[in-house]
């Protein structure tokens, strides 16, 4: 029983971590490499979840729902970049925050007007609604799919940034855009593609989260805060750092919420432990971030310059 509980929480932490990475990867590209503070990244996650919910409900195909989420994130990302974001690159970070916070309010009200305040739910196909046995323990097959998708995105992002020519141009453009532009590279198009990619990854995260969460207006803000914690812990601008930090945060949060109340029962009454344990567990990732900032301000896995 104890081993089953530990294994279940380790897998839950891993699944939560890779889901955070899907969000953190896109935000790292935009925030860490382009130096643009995009608070509307959580809204793109929400729009991806809504697109998946609506299309899956209309077609009974979750695969089409995921495709619709990717398309929605890409299109909305390109429109945002063209209409608003591209005009703010040279502005102060405070302007980024104010503009994208306005977008958060707009998207939240838009989704509430279209779909109402009630949440939407996504039904999984039969092929993904079962369980997989591992060491005599059954775990939902869909959560294994989330882990697989997150690992695939991690590998693809690492290859794109460090091996592909476009990744070299992105890294060079983030350091010296004038020089890269003088060599004939369309920096504006490169930034638009990068922003759209980050938006697509956020929408993918929303689509993957939709079957295990309720899809509702404002769902992007809480997870955005945790995603920012992941980026700070991992190192701003480091995709690999975001991956490792997402796993650390996912495991810390999941194991803390499970075992901290149990541990507190050894020193306090059951009622006190049940009340204080979850509250303290919810603070663990922020305490972890504070320790990392105090000991290693650049993050645990900072991006290498040059």
PDB file of C-alpha atoms in Angstrom:
ATOM      1  CA  UNK A   1       0.000   0.000   0.000  1.00  0.00           C
ATOM      2  CA  UNK A   2       2.773   2.462   0.899  1.00  0.00           C
ATOM      3  CA  UNK A   3       4.736   1.574  -2.241  1.00  0.00           C
ATOM      4  CA  UNK A   4       1.611   1.952  -4.385  1.00  0.00           C
ATOM      5  CA  UNK A   5       0.943   5.382  -2.904  1.00  0.00           C
ATOM      6  CA  UNK A   6       4.541   6.488  -3.475  1.00  0.00           C
ATOM      7  CA  UNK A   7       4.549   5.219  -7.066  1.00  0.00           C
ATOM      8  CA  UNK A   8       1.218   6.897  -7.783  1.00  0.00           C
ATOM      9  CA  UNK A   9       2.445  10.234  -6.439  1.00  0.00           C
ATOM     10  CA  UNK A  10       5.757   9.991  -8.308  1.00  0.00           C
ATOM     11  CA  UNK A  11       3.868   9.423 -11.553  1.00  0.00           C
ATOM     12  CA  UNK A  12       1.427  12.228 -10.710  1.00  0.00           C
ATOM     13  CA  UNK A  13       4.350  14.532 -10.009  1.00  0.00           C
ATOM     14  CA  UNK A  14       6.020  13.553 -13.272  1.00  0.00           C
ATOM     15  CA  UNK A  15       2.791  14.119 -15.201  1.00  0.00           C
ATOM     16  CA  UNK A  16       2.241  17.498 -13.530  1.00  0.00           C
ATOM     17  CA  UNK A  17       5.846  18.431 -14.193  1.00  0.00           C
ATOM     18  CA  UNK A  18       5.740  17.716 -17.932  1.00  0.00           C
ATOM     19  CA  UNK A  19       2.419  19.581 -18.178  1.00  0.00           C
ATOM     20  CA  UNK A  20       4.103  22.573 -16.550  1.00  0.00           C
ATOM     21  CA  UNK A  21       6.977  22.191 -18.994  1.00  0.00           C
ATOM     22  CA  UNK A  22       4.622  22.455 -21.977  1.00  0.00           C
ATOM     23  CA  UNK A  23       3.682  25.896 -20.650  1.00  0.00           C
ATOM     24  CA  UNK A  24       7.177  26.808 -19.468  1.00  0.00           C
ATOM     25  CA  UNK A  25       8.795  25.895 -22.796  1.00  0.00           C
ATOM     26  CA  UNK A  26       6.685  28.403 -24.707  1.00  0.00           C
ATOM     27  CA  UNK A  27       7.069  31.083 -22.056  1.00  0.00           C
ATOM     28  CA  UNK A  28      10.838  30.519 -21.938  1.00  0.00           C
ATOM     29  CA  UNK A  29      11.079  31.097 -25.679  1.00  0.00           C
ATOM     30  CA  UNK A  30       9.145  34.359 -25.431  1.00  0.00           C
ATOM     31  CA  UNK A  31      10.348  35.654 -22.064  1.00  0.00           C
ATOM     32  CA  UNK A  32      13.841  34.232 -21.825  1.00  0.00           C
ATOM     33  CA  UNK A  33      14.982  34.552 -25.438  1.00  0.00           C
ATOM     34  CA  UNK A  34      12.885  37.454 -26.770  1.00  0.00           C
ATOM     35  CA  UNK A  35      12.856  39.310 -23.417  1.00  0.00           C
ATOM     36  CA  UNK A  36       9.128  39.901 -23.688  1.00  0.00           C
ATOM     37  CA  UNK A  37       6.994  39.556 -20.546  1.00  0.00           C
ATOM     38  CA  UNK A  38       3.802  37.854 -21.748  1.00  0.00           C
ATOM     39  CA  UNK A  39       1.229  37.588 -18.978  1.00  0.00           C
ATOM     40  CA  UNK A  40      -1.298  36.506 -21.617  1.00  0.00           C
ATOM     41  CA  UNK A  41       0.517  33.162 -21.978  1.00  0.00           C
ATOM     42  CA  UNK A  42      -1.985  31.651 -19.539  1.00  0.00           C
ATOM     43  CA  UNK A  43      -4.832  32.949 -21.715  1.00  0.00           C
ATOM     44  CA  UNK A  44      -3.368  31.089 -24.709  1.00  0.00           C
ATOM     45  CA  UNK A  45      -3.379  27.963 -22.528  1.00  0.00           C
ATOM     46  CA  UNK A  46      -7.049  28.633 -21.756  1.00  0.00           C
ATOM     47  CA  UNK A  47      -7.936  29.173 -25.430  1.00  0.00           C
ATOM     48  CA  UNK A  48      -6.248  25.888 -26.322  1.00  0.00           C
ATOM     49  CA  UNK A  49      -8.332  24.106 -23.696  1.00  0.00           C
ATOM     50  CA  UNK A  50     -11.547  25.690 -25.005  1.00  0.00           C
ATOM     51  CA  UNK A  51     -10.674  24.810 -28.621  1.00  0.00           C
ATOM     52  CA  UNK A  52     -10.020  21.197 -27.640  1.00  0.00           C
ATOM     53  CA  UNK A  53     -13.236  21.005 -25.615  1.00  0.00           C
ATOM     54  CA  UNK A  54     -15.442  22.483 -28.348  1.00  0.00           C
ATOM     55  CA  UNK A  55     -13.987  20.481 -31.253  1.00  0.00           C
ATOM     56  CA  UNK A  56     -13.849  17.230 -29.282  1.00  0.00           C
ATOM     57  CA  UNK A  57     -17.461  17.682 -28.235  1.00  0.00           C
ATOM     58  CA  UNK A  58     -18.548  18.386 -31.822  1.00  0.00           C
ATOM     59  CA  UNK A  59     -16.584  15.608 -33.529  1.00  0.00           C
ATOM     60  CA  UNK A  60     -16.060  13.018 -30.769  1.00  0.00           C
ATOM     61  CA  UNK A  61     -12.378  13.024 -31.799  1.00  0.00           C
ATOM     62  CA  UNK A  62      -9.835  14.083 -29.188  1.00  0.00           C
ATOM     63  CA  UNK A  63      -7.084  14.067 -31.837  1.00  0.00           C
ATOM     64  CA  UNK A  64      -9.004  16.692 -33.835  1.00  0.00           C
ATOM     65  CA  UNK A  65      -9.460  18.642 -30.609  1.00  0.00           C
ATOM     66  CA  UNK A  66      -5.698  18.724 -30.014  1.00  0.00           C
ATOM     67  CA  UNK A  67      -5.112  19.745 -33.626  1.00  0.00           C
ATOM     68  CA  UNK A  68      -7.687  22.533 -33.241  1.00  0.00           C
ATOM     69  CA  UNK A  69      -5.935  23.733 -30.084  1.00  0.00           C
ATOM     70  CA  UNK A  70      -2.577  23.866 -31.872  1.00  0.00           C
ATOM     71  CA  UNK A  71      -4.115  25.741 -34.789  1.00  0.00           C
ATOM     72  CA  UNK A  72      -5.897  28.151 -32.448  1.00  0.00           C
ATOM     73  CA  UNK A  73      -2.736  28.871 -30.460  1.00  0.00           C
ATOM     74  CA  UNK A  74      -0.695  29.421 -33.609  1.00  0.00           C
ATOM     75  CA  UNK A  75      -3.223  31.718 -35.289  1.00  0.00           C
ATOM     76  CA  UNK A  76      -3.997  33.743 -32.160  1.00  0.00           C
ATOM     77  CA  UNK A  77      -0.277  33.991 -31.400  1.00  0.00           C
ATOM     78  CA  UNK A  78       0.482  35.329 -34.884  1.00  0.00           C
ATOM     79  CA  UNK A  79      -2.385  37.823 -34.681  1.00  0.00           C
ATOM     80  CA  UNK A  80      -1.299  39.030 -31.242  1.00  0.00           C
ATOM     81  CA  UNK A  81       2.307  39.353 -32.335  1.00  0.00           C
ATOM     82  CA  UNK A  82       1.356  41.313 -35.430  1.00  0.00           C
ATOM     83  CA  UNK A  83      -1.263  43.568 -33.835  1.00  0.00           C
ATOM     84  CA  UNK A  84       0.239  44.299 -30.417  1.00  0.00           C
ATOM     85  CA  UNK A  85       3.371  42.467 -29.333  1.00  0.00           C
ATOM     86  CA  UNK A  86       5.620  43.554 -32.216  1.00  0.00           C
ATOM     87  CA  UNK A  87       5.018  47.184 -31.223  1.00  0.00           C
ATOM     88  CA  UNK A  88       6.202  46.545 -27.677  1.00  0.00           C
ATOM     89  CA  UNK A  89       9.542  44.758 -28.159  1.00  0.00           C
ATOM     90  CA  UNK A  90      11.554  47.934 -27.666  1.00  0.00           C
ATOM     91  CA  UNK A  91       9.411  49.160 -24.787  1.00  0.00           C
ATOM     92  CA  UNK A  92      10.015  48.707 -21.082  1.00  0.00           C
ATOM     93  CA  UNK A  93       8.944  45.490 -19.323  1.00  0.00           C
ATOM     94  CA  UNK A  94       6.312  47.468 -17.423  1.00  0.00           C
ATOM     95  CA  UNK A  95       4.631  48.235 -20.751  1.00  0.00           C
ATOM     96  CA  UNK A  96       4.713  44.516 -21.570  1.00  0.00           C
ATOM     97  CA  UNK A  97       3.003  43.724 -18.276  1.00  0.00           C
ATOM     98  CA  UNK A  98       0.300  46.373 -18.658  1.00  0.00           C
ATOM     99  CA  UNK A  99      -0.502  45.467 -22.271  1.00  0.00           C
ATOM    100  CA  UNK A 100      -0.627  41.701 -21.755  1.00  0.00           C
ATOM    101  CA  UNK A 101      -2.598  42.073 -18.516  1.00  0.00           C
ATOM    102  CA  UNK A 102      -5.200  43.930 -20.571  1.00  0.00           C
ATOM    103  CA  UNK A 103      -5.225  40.971 -22.962  1.00  0.00           C
ATOM    104  CA  UNK A 104      -5.811  38.613 -20.026  1.00  0.00           C
ATOM    105  CA  UNK A 105      -8.903  40.578 -19.017  1.00  0.00           C
ATOM    106  CA  UNK A 106     -10.104  40.662 -22.635  1.00  0.00           C
ATOM    107  CA  UNK A 107      -9.741  36.919 -23.210  1.00  0.00           C
ATOM    108  CA  UNK A 108     -11.355  36.045 -19.884  1.00  0.00           C
ATOM    109  CA  UNK A 109     -14.407  38.182 -20.651  1.00  0.00           C
ATOM    110  CA  UNK A 110     -14.548  36.933 -24.239  1.00  0.00           C
ATOM    111  CA  UNK A 111     -14.657  33.273 -23.193  1.00  0.00           C
ATOM    112  CA  UNK A 112     -17.231  34.073 -20.499  1.00  0.00           C
ATOM    113  CA  UNK A 113     -19.444  35.836 -23.058  1.00  0.00           C
ATOM    114  CA  UNK A 114     -19.185  32.998 -25.606  1.00  0.00           C
ATOM    115  CA  UNK A 115     -19.360  29.895 -23.395  1.00  0.00           C
ATOM    116  CA  UNK A 116     -20.742  31.317 -20.178  1.00  0.00           C
ATOM    117  CA  UNK A 117     -19.410  30.923 -16.642  1.00  0.00           C
ATOM    118  CA  UNK A 118     -20.126  27.197 -16.419  1.00  0.00           C
ATOM    119  CA  UNK A 119     -17.152  24.879 -17.019  1.00  0.00           C
ATOM    120  CA  UNK A 120     -16.798  22.580 -20.014  1.00  0.00           C
ATOM    121  CA  UNK A 121     -15.599  18.994 -19.761  1.00  0.00           C
ATOM    122  CA  UNK A 122     -13.751  16.833 -22.274  1.00  0.00           C
ATOM    123  CA  UNK A 123     -14.526  13.122 -22.535  1.00  0.00           C
ATOM    124  CA  UNK A 124     -11.622  10.855 -23.393  1.00  0.00           C
ATOM    125  CA  UNK A 125     -11.895   8.237 -26.155  1.00  0.00           C
ATOM    126  CA  UNK A 126     -12.100   4.640 -25.010  1.00  0.00           C
ATOM    127  CA  UNK A 127      -8.535   3.961 -26.119  1.00  0.00           C
ATOM    128  CA  UNK A 128      -7.235   6.504 -23.594  1.00  0.00           C
ATOM    129  CA  UNK A 129      -9.730   6.015 -20.767  1.00  0.00           C
ATOM    130  CA  UNK A 130      -8.258   2.750 -19.511  1.00  0.00           C
ATOM    131  CA  UNK A 131      -5.314   2.023 -17.244  1.00  0.00           C
ATOM    132  CA  UNK A 132      -1.847   0.546 -17.680  1.00  0.00           C
ATOM    133  CA  UNK A 133      -0.398  -1.885 -15.155  1.00  0.00           C
ATOM    134  CA  UNK A 134       3.121  -1.156 -13.921  1.00  0.00           C
ATOM    135  CA  UNK A 135       4.704  -3.172 -11.095  1.00  0.00           C
ATOM    136  CA  UNK A 136       1.244  -4.460 -10.226  1.00  0.00           C
ATOM    137  CA  UNK A 137      -0.092  -0.909 -10.009  1.00  0.00           C
ATOM    138  CA  UNK A 138      -2.713   0.532 -12.384  1.00  0.00           C
ATOM    139  CA  UNK A 139      -2.244   4.071 -13.681  1.00  0.00           C
ATOM    140  CA  UNK A 140      -4.436   5.992 -16.166  1.00  0.00           C
ATOM    141  CA  UNK A 141      -3.259   5.593 -19.753  1.00  0.00           C
ATOM    142  CA  UNK A 142      -4.032   9.219 -20.568  1.00  0.00           C
ATOM    143  CA  UNK A 143      -1.622  10.498 -17.938  1.00  0.00           C
ATOM    144  CA  UNK A 144       1.096   8.375 -19.548  1.00  0.00           C
ATOM    145  CA  UNK A 145       0.210  10.100 -22.834  1.00  0.00           C
ATOM    146  CA  UNK A 146       0.731  13.502 -21.192  1.00  0.00           C
ATOM    147  CA  UNK A 147       4.155  12.376 -20.009  1.00  0.00           C
ATOM    148  CA  UNK A 148       5.043  11.096 -23.500  1.00  0.00           C
ATOM    149  CA  UNK A 149       3.917  14.338 -25.174  1.00  0.00           C
ATOM    150  CA  UNK A 150       5.891  16.418 -22.687  1.00  0.00           C
ATOM    151  CA  UNK A 151       9.048  14.388 -23.253  1.00  0.00           C
ATOM    152  CA  UNK A 152       8.605  14.660 -27.037  1.00  0.00           C
ATOM    153  CA  UNK A 153       8.244  18.455 -26.770  1.00  0.00           C
ATOM    154  CA  UNK A 154      11.352  18.609 -24.552  1.00  0.00           C
ATOM    155  CA  UNK A 155      13.420  16.687 -27.108  1.00  0.00           C
ATOM    156  CA  UNK A 156      12.041  18.725 -30.009  1.00  0.00           C
ATOM    157  CA  UNK A 157      12.606  22.061 -28.248  1.00  0.00           C
ATOM    158  CA  UNK A 158      16.181  21.148 -27.365  1.00  0.00           C
ATOM    159  CA  UNK A 159      16.898  20.152 -30.959  1.00  0.00           C
ATOM    160  CA  UNK A 160      15.270  23.305 -32.325  1.00  0.00           C
ATOM    161  CA  UNK A 161      17.202  25.680 -30.080  1.00  0.00           C
ATOM    162  CA  UNK A 162      20.611  23.983 -30.064  1.00  0.00           C
ATOM    163  CA  UNK A 163      20.871  22.032 -33.330  1.00  0.00           C
ATOM    164  CA  UNK A 164      18.605  23.587 -35.967  1.00  0.00           C
ATOM    165  CA  UNK A 165      19.675  26.603 -38.016  1.00  0.00           C
ATOM    166  CA  UNK A 166      16.588  28.557 -36.995  1.00  0.00           C
ATOM    167  CA  UNK A 167      17.547  28.029 -33.344  1.00  0.00           C
ATOM    168  CA  UNK A 168      21.005  29.450 -34.040  1.00  0.00           C
ATOM    169  CA  UNK A 169      19.402  32.499 -35.646  1.00  0.00           C
ATOM    170  CA  UNK A 170      17.015  32.910 -32.716  1.00  0.00           C
ATOM    171  CA  UNK A 171      19.848  32.797 -30.192  1.00  0.00           C
ATOM    172  CA  UNK A 172      21.953  35.171 -32.243  1.00  0.00           C
ATOM    173  CA  UNK A 173      19.023  37.519 -32.774  1.00  0.00           C
ATOM    174  CA  UNK A 174      18.326  37.682 -29.063  1.00  0.00           C
ATOM    175  CA  UNK A 175      21.901  38.895 -28.447  1.00  0.00           C
ATOM    176  CA  UNK A 176      22.471  41.196 -31.441  1.00  0.00           C
ATOM    177  CA  UNK A 177      19.379  41.638 -33.632  1.00  0.00           C
ATOM    178  CA  UNK A 178      20.942  44.475 -35.653  1.00  0.00           C
ATOM    179  CA  UNK A 179      23.868  42.324 -36.761  1.00  0.00           C
ATOM    180  CA  UNK A 180      21.635  39.374 -37.631  1.00  0.00           C
ATOM    181  CA  UNK A 181      19.323  41.687 -39.569  1.00  0.00           C
ATOM    182  CA  UNK A 182      22.317  43.120 -41.453  1.00  0.00           C
ATOM    183  CA  UNK A 183      23.128  39.562 -42.616  1.00  0.00           C
ATOM    184  CA  UNK A 184      19.787  39.397 -44.412  1.00  0.00           C
ATOM    185  CA  UNK A 185      17.700  37.620 -41.778  1.00  0.00           C
ATOM    186  CA  UNK A 186      14.143  38.888 -41.329  1.00  0.00           C
ATOM    187  CA  UNK A 187      14.193  39.441 -37.558  1.00  0.00           C
ATOM    188  CA  UNK A 188      10.541  40.487 -37.444  1.00  0.00           C
ATOM    189  CA  UNK A 189       9.436  37.258 -39.133  1.00  0.00           C
ATOM    190  CA  UNK A 190      11.723  35.236 -36.853  1.00  0.00           C
ATOM    191  CA  UNK A 191      10.205  36.846 -33.758  1.00  0.00           C
ATOM    192  CA  UNK A 192       6.689  36.264 -35.091  1.00  0.00           C
ATOM    193  CA  UNK A 193       7.436  32.571 -35.689  1.00  0.00           C
ATOM    194  CA  UNK A 194       8.940  32.205 -32.218  1.00  0.00           C
ATOM    195  CA  UNK A 195       5.982  33.897 -30.535  1.00  0.00           C
ATOM    196  CA  UNK A 196       3.545  31.724 -32.517  1.00  0.00           C
ATOM    197  CA  UNK A 197       5.474  28.605 -31.483  1.00  0.00           C
ATOM    198  CA  UNK A 198       5.283  29.627 -27.825  1.00  0.00           C
ATOM    199  CA  UNK A 199       1.543  30.252 -28.205  1.00  0.00           C
ATOM    200  CA  UNK A 200       1.058  26.843 -29.861  1.00  0.00           C
ATOM    201  CA  UNK A 201       2.860  25.099 -26.993  1.00  0.00           C
ATOM    202  CA  UNK A 202       0.674  26.923 -24.462  1.00  0.00           C
ATOM    203  CA  UNK A 203      -2.437  25.849 -26.377  1.00  0.00           C
ATOM    204  CA  UNK A 204      -1.136  22.272 -26.515  1.00  0.00           C
ATOM    205  CA  UNK A 205      -0.738  22.326 -22.739  1.00  0.00           C
ATOM    206  CA  UNK A 206      -4.345  23.509 -22.423  1.00  0.00           C
ATOM    207  CA  UNK A 207      -5.584  20.760 -24.729  1.00  0.00           C
ATOM    208  CA  UNK A 208      -3.712  18.074 -22.790  1.00  0.00           C
ATOM    209  CA  UNK A 209      -4.985  19.432 -19.465  1.00  0.00           C
ATOM    210  CA  UNK A 210      -8.611  19.743 -20.604  1.00  0.00           C
ATOM    211  CA  UNK A 211      -9.631  16.089 -19.999  1.00  0.00           C
ATOM    212  CA  UNK A 212      -8.305  16.097 -16.426  1.00  0.00           C
ATOM    213  CA  UNK A 213      -9.432  19.611 -15.453  1.00  0.00           C
ATOM    214  CA  UNK A 214     -12.571  21.649 -15.983  1.00  0.00           C
ATOM    215  CA  UNK A 215     -12.279  24.152 -18.841  1.00  0.00           C
ATOM    216  CA  UNK A 216     -13.409  27.555 -17.651  1.00  0.00           C
ATOM    217  CA  UNK A 217     -12.697  31.257 -17.954  1.00  0.00           C
ATOM    218  CA  UNK A 218      -9.669  32.382 -15.949  1.00  0.00           C
ATOM    219  CA  UNK A 219      -8.098  28.918 -15.750  1.00  0.00           C
ATOM    220  CA  UNK A 220      -4.798  30.219 -17.122  1.00  0.00           C
ATOM    221  CA  UNK A 221      -3.827  32.595 -14.323  1.00  0.00           C
ATOM    222  CA  UNK A 222      -3.078  30.131 -11.484  1.00  0.00           C
ATOM    223  CA  UNK A 223      -0.957  27.856 -13.672  1.00  0.00           C
ATOM    224  CA  UNK A 224       0.879  30.873 -15.130  1.00  0.00           C
ATOM    225  CA  UNK A 225       2.170  31.781 -11.667  1.00  0.00           C
ATOM    226  CA  UNK A 226       3.547  28.271 -11.179  1.00  0.00           C
ATOM    227  CA  UNK A 227       5.066  28.398 -14.666  1.00  0.00           C
ATOM    228  CA  UNK A 228       6.907  31.603 -13.799  1.00  0.00           C
ATOM    229  CA  UNK A 229       8.259  29.859 -10.702  1.00  0.00           C
ATOM    230  CA  UNK A 230       9.513  27.047 -12.948  1.00  0.00           C
ATOM    231  CA  UNK A 231      11.329  29.487 -15.222  1.00  0.00           C
ATOM    232  CA  UNK A 232      12.970  31.301 -12.312  1.00  0.00           C
ATOM    233  CA  UNK A 233      14.139  28.051 -10.718  1.00  0.00           C
ATOM    234  CA  UNK A 234      15.399  26.589 -13.986  1.00  0.00           C
ATOM    235  CA  UNK A 235      17.088  29.725 -15.282  1.00  0.00           C
ATOM    236  CA  UNK A 236      15.592  32.379 -17.540  1.00  0.00           C
ATOM    237  CA  UNK A 237      16.139  31.567 -21.208  1.00  0.00           C
ATOM    238  CA  UNK A 238      17.065  27.911 -20.655  1.00  0.00           C
ATOM    239  CA  UNK A 239      14.688  25.372 -22.230  1.00  0.00           C
ATOM    240  CA  UNK A 240      16.519  22.446 -20.621  1.00  0.00           C
ATOM    241  CA  UNK A 241      16.460  24.312 -17.309  1.00  0.00           C
ATOM    242  CA  UNK A 242      12.695  24.764 -17.654  1.00  0.00           C
ATOM    243  CA  UNK A 243      12.322  21.018 -18.203  1.00  0.00           C
ATOM    244  CA  UNK A 244      14.343  19.998 -15.144  1.00  0.00           C
ATOM    245  CA  UNK A 245      12.767  22.699 -12.980  1.00  0.00           C
ATOM    246  CA  UNK A 246       9.259  21.668 -14.086  1.00  0.00           C
ATOM    247  CA  UNK A 247       9.948  18.118 -12.946  1.00  0.00           C
ATOM    248  CA  UNK A 248      11.345  19.373  -9.634  1.00  0.00           C
ATOM    249  CA  UNK A 249       8.333  21.641  -9.042  1.00  0.00           C
ATOM    250  CA  UNK A 250       5.853  18.955 -10.103  1.00  0.00           C
ATOM    251  CA  UNK A 251       7.334  16.344  -7.783  1.00  0.00           C
ATOM    252  CA  UNK A 252       7.773  18.808  -4.907  1.00  0.00           C
ATOM    253  CA  UNK A 253       4.179  20.002  -5.124  1.00  0.00           C
ATOM    254  CA  UNK A 254       2.641  16.541  -5.529  1.00  0.00           C
ATOM    255  CA  UNK A 255       4.703  14.756  -2.884  1.00  0.00           C
ATOM    256  CA  UNK A 256       4.354  17.685  -0.494  1.00  0.00           C
ATOM    257  CA  UNK A 257       0.561  17.733  -0.726  1.00  0.00           C
ATOM    258  CA  UNK A 258       0.449  13.992  -0.086  1.00  0.00           C
ATOM    259  CA  UNK A 259       3.094  13.393   2.553  1.00  0.00           C
ATOM    260  CA  UNK A 260       3.336  16.674   4.492  1.00  0.00           C
ATOM    261  CA  UNK A 261      -0.100  16.239   6.142  1.00  0.00           C
ATOM    262  CA  UNK A 262       0.852  12.634   6.984  1.00  0.00           C
ATOM    263  CA  UNK A 263       4.150  13.801   8.463  1.00  0.00           C
ATOM    264  CA  UNK A 264       2.481  16.517  10.525  1.00  0.00           C
ATOM    265  CA  UNK A 265       0.187  13.946  12.144  1.00  0.00           C
ATOM    266  CA  UNK A 266       3.255  12.661  13.985  1.00  0.00           C
ATOM    267  CA  UNK A 267       3.613  16.015  15.761  1.00  0.00           C
ATOM    268  CA  UNK A 268       0.075  17.429  15.833  1.00  0.00           C
ATOM    269  CA  UNK A 269      -3.528  16.305  16.022  1.00  0.00           C
ATOM    270  CA  UNK A 270      -5.196  14.887  12.936  1.00  0.00           C
ATOM    271  CA  UNK A 271      -7.456  17.932  12.524  1.00  0.00           C
ATOM    272  CA  UNK A 272      -4.545  20.368  12.748  1.00  0.00           C
ATOM    273  CA  UNK A 273      -2.461  18.299  10.336  1.00  0.00           C
ATOM    274  CA  UNK A 274      -5.305  18.049   7.825  1.00  0.00           C
ATOM    275  CA  UNK A 275      -5.871  21.806   7.980  1.00  0.00           C
ATOM    276  CA  UNK A 276      -2.270  23.063   8.083  1.00  0.00           C
ATOM    277  CA  UNK A 277      -0.635  20.378   5.947  1.00  0.00           C
ATOM    278  CA  UNK A 278      -2.166  21.302   2.562  1.00  0.00           C
ATOM    279  CA  UNK A 279      -1.624  25.008   3.260  1.00  0.00           C
ATOM    280  CA  UNK A 280       2.064  24.485   4.003  1.00  0.00           C
ATOM    281  CA  UNK A 281       2.400  22.109   1.057  1.00  0.00           C
ATOM    282  CA  UNK A 282       1.081  24.790  -1.309  1.00  0.00           C
ATOM    283  CA  UNK A 283       3.933  27.044  -0.141  1.00  0.00           C
ATOM    284  CA  UNK A 284       6.693  24.518  -0.817  1.00  0.00           C
ATOM    285  CA  UNK A 285       7.388  25.525  -4.426  1.00  0.00           C
ATOM    286  CA  UNK A 286       7.621  29.198  -3.444  1.00  0.00           C
ATOM    287  CA  UNK A 287       9.956  28.380  -0.582  1.00  0.00           C
ATOM    288  CA  UNK A 288      12.022  26.354  -3.043  1.00  0.00           C
ATOM    289  CA  UNK A 289      12.155  29.325  -5.401  1.00  0.00           C
ATOM    290  CA  UNK A 290      13.259  31.616  -2.557  1.00  0.00           C
ATOM    291  CA  UNK A 291      16.073  29.239  -1.608  1.00  0.00           C
ATOM    292  CA  UNK A 292      17.223  28.962  -5.227  1.00  0.00           C
ATOM    293  CA  UNK A 293      17.219  32.752  -5.644  1.00  0.00           C
ATOM    294  CA  UNK A 294      19.206  33.155  -2.433  1.00  0.00           C
ATOM    295  CA  UNK A 295      21.808  30.504  -3.291  1.00  0.00           C
ATOM    296  CA  UNK A 296      21.904  30.626  -7.102  1.00  0.00           C
ATOM    297  CA  UNK A 297      20.153  33.746  -8.463  1.00  0.00           C
ATOM    298  CA  UNK A 298      20.736  32.782 -12.114  1.00  0.00           C
ATOM    299  CA  UNK A 299      18.744  29.571 -11.617  1.00  0.00           C
ATOM    300  CA  UNK A 300      19.773  25.951 -11.271  1.00  0.00           C
ATOM    301  CA  UNK A 301      20.298  25.356 -14.987  1.00  0.00           C
ATOM    302  CA  UNK A 302      20.989  28.747 -16.630  1.00  0.00           C
ATOM    303  CA  UNK A 303      21.373  29.142 -20.368  1.00  0.00           C
ATOM    304  CA  UNK A 304      24.958  29.164 -21.614  1.00  0.00           C
ATOM    305  CA  UNK A 305      25.942  32.353 -23.350  1.00  0.00           C
ATOM    306  CA  UNK A 306      27.869  32.411 -26.539  1.00  0.00           C
TER     307      UNK A 306
END
